[in-house]
Backbone as JSON, one array per atom type, in Angstrom:
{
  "sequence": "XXXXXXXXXXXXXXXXXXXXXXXXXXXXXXXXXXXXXXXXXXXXXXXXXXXXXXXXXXX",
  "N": [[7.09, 3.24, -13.58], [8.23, 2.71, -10.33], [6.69, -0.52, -8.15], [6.66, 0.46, -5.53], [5.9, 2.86, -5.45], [3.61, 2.56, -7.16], [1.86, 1.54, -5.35], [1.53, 3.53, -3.32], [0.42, 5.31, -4.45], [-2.07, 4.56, -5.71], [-3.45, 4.12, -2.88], [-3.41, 6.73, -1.94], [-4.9, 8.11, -3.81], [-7.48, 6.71, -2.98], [-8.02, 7.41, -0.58], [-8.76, 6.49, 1.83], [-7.92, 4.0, 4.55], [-6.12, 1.16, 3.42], [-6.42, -2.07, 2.83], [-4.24, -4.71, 2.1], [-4.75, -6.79, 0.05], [-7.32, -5.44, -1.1], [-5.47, -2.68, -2.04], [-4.15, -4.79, -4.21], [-6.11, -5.42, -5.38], [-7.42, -2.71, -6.99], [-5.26, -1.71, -7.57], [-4.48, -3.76, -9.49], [-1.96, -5.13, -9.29], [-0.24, -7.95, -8.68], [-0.29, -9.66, -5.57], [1.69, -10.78, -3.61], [3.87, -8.63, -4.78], [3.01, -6.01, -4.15], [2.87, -6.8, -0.99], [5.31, -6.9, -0.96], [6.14, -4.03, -1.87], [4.48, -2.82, -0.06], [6.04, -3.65, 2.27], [8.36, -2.65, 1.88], [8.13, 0.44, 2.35], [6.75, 0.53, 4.96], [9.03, 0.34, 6.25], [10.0, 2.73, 5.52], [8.92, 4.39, 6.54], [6.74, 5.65, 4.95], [4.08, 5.08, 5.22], [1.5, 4.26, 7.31], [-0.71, 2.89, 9.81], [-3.36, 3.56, 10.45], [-5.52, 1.92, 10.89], [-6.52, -1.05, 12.42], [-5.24, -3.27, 10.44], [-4.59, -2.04, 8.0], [-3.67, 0.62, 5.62], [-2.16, 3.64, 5.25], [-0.76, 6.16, 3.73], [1.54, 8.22, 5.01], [2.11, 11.16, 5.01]],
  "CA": [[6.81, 3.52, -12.18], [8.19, 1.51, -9.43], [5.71, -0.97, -7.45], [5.84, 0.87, -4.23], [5.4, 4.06, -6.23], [2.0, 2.66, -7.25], [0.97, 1.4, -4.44], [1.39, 4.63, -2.73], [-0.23, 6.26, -5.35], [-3.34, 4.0, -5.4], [-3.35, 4.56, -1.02], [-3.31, 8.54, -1.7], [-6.2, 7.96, -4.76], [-8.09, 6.12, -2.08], [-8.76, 8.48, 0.03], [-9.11, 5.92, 2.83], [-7.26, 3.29, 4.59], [-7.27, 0.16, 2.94], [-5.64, -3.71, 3.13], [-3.16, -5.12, 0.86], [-5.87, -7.41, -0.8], [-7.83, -4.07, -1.79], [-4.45, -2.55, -2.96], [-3.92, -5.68, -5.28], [-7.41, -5.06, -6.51], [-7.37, -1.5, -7.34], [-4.0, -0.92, -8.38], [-4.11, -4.79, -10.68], [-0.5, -5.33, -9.17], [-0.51, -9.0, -7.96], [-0.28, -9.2, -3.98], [2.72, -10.81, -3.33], [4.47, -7.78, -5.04], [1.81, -5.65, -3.02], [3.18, -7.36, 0.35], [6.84, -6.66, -0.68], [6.22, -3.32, -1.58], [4.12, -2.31, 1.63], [6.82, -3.57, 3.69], [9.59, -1.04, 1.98], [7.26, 1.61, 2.16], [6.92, 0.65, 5.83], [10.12, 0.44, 6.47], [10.46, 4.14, 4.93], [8.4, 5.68, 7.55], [6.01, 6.46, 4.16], [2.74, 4.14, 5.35], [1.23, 4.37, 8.61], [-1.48, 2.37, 10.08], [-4.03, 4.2, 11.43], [-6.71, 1.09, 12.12], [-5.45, -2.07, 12.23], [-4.79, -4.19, 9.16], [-5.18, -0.96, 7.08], [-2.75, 1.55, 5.62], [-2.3, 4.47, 4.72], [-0.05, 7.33, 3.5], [2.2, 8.98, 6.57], [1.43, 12.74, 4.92]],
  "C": [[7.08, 2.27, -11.34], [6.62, 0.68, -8.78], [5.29, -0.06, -6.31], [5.31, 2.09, -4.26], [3.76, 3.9, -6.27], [0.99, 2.51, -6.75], [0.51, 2.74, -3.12], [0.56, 5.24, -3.3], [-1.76, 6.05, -5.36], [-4.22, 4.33, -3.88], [-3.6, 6.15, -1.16], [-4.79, 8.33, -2.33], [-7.83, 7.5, -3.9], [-9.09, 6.6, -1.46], [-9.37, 7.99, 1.67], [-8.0, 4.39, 3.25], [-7.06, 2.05, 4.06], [-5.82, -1.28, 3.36], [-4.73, -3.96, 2.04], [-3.81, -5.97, -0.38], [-6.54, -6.12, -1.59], [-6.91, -3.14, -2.56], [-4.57, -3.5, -4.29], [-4.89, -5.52, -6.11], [-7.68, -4.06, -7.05], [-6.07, -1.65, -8.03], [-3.75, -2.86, -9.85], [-2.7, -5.36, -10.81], [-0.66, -7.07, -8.26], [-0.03, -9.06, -6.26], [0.48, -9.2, -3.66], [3.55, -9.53, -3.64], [3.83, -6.3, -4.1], [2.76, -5.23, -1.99], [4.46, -6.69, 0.49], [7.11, -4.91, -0.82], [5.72, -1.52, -0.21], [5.28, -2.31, 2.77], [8.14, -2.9, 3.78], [9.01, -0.2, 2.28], [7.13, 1.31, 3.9], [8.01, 1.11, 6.51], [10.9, 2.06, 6.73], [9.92, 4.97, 5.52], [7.0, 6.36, 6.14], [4.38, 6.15, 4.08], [2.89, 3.83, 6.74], [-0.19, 3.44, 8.82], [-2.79, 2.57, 10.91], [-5.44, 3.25, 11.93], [-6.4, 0.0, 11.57], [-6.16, -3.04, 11.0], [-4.9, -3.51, 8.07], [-3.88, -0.05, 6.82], [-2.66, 2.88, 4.93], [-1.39, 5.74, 4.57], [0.22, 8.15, 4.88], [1.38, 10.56, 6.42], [0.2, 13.0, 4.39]]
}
């Protein structure tokens, strides 16, 4: 499973918006990799921000 795969996956599991620090801690993926895959996943229209510094799954 890709990174941004899991970080999506972790973000759905969630059930709430959360930070990239809280990603790294839940999903056990170190941050930097985290960071890089938040900001394809941004990029992709697939992570939305609904309160700020928080993210969370577009659908």
């Amino acid at each position: 499973m890709e990174t941004k795969d899991k970080v999506l996956q972790v973000m759905k599991e969630a059930g709430e918006p959360l930070n990239a620090g809280k990603i790294a801690e839940l999903s056990g993926i170190d941050r930097k990799d985290v960071d890089k895959a938040m900001k394809q996943l941004k990029d992709e229209g697939a992570i939305i921000s609904p309160v700020r510094c928080k993210w969370a799954p577009a659908n």
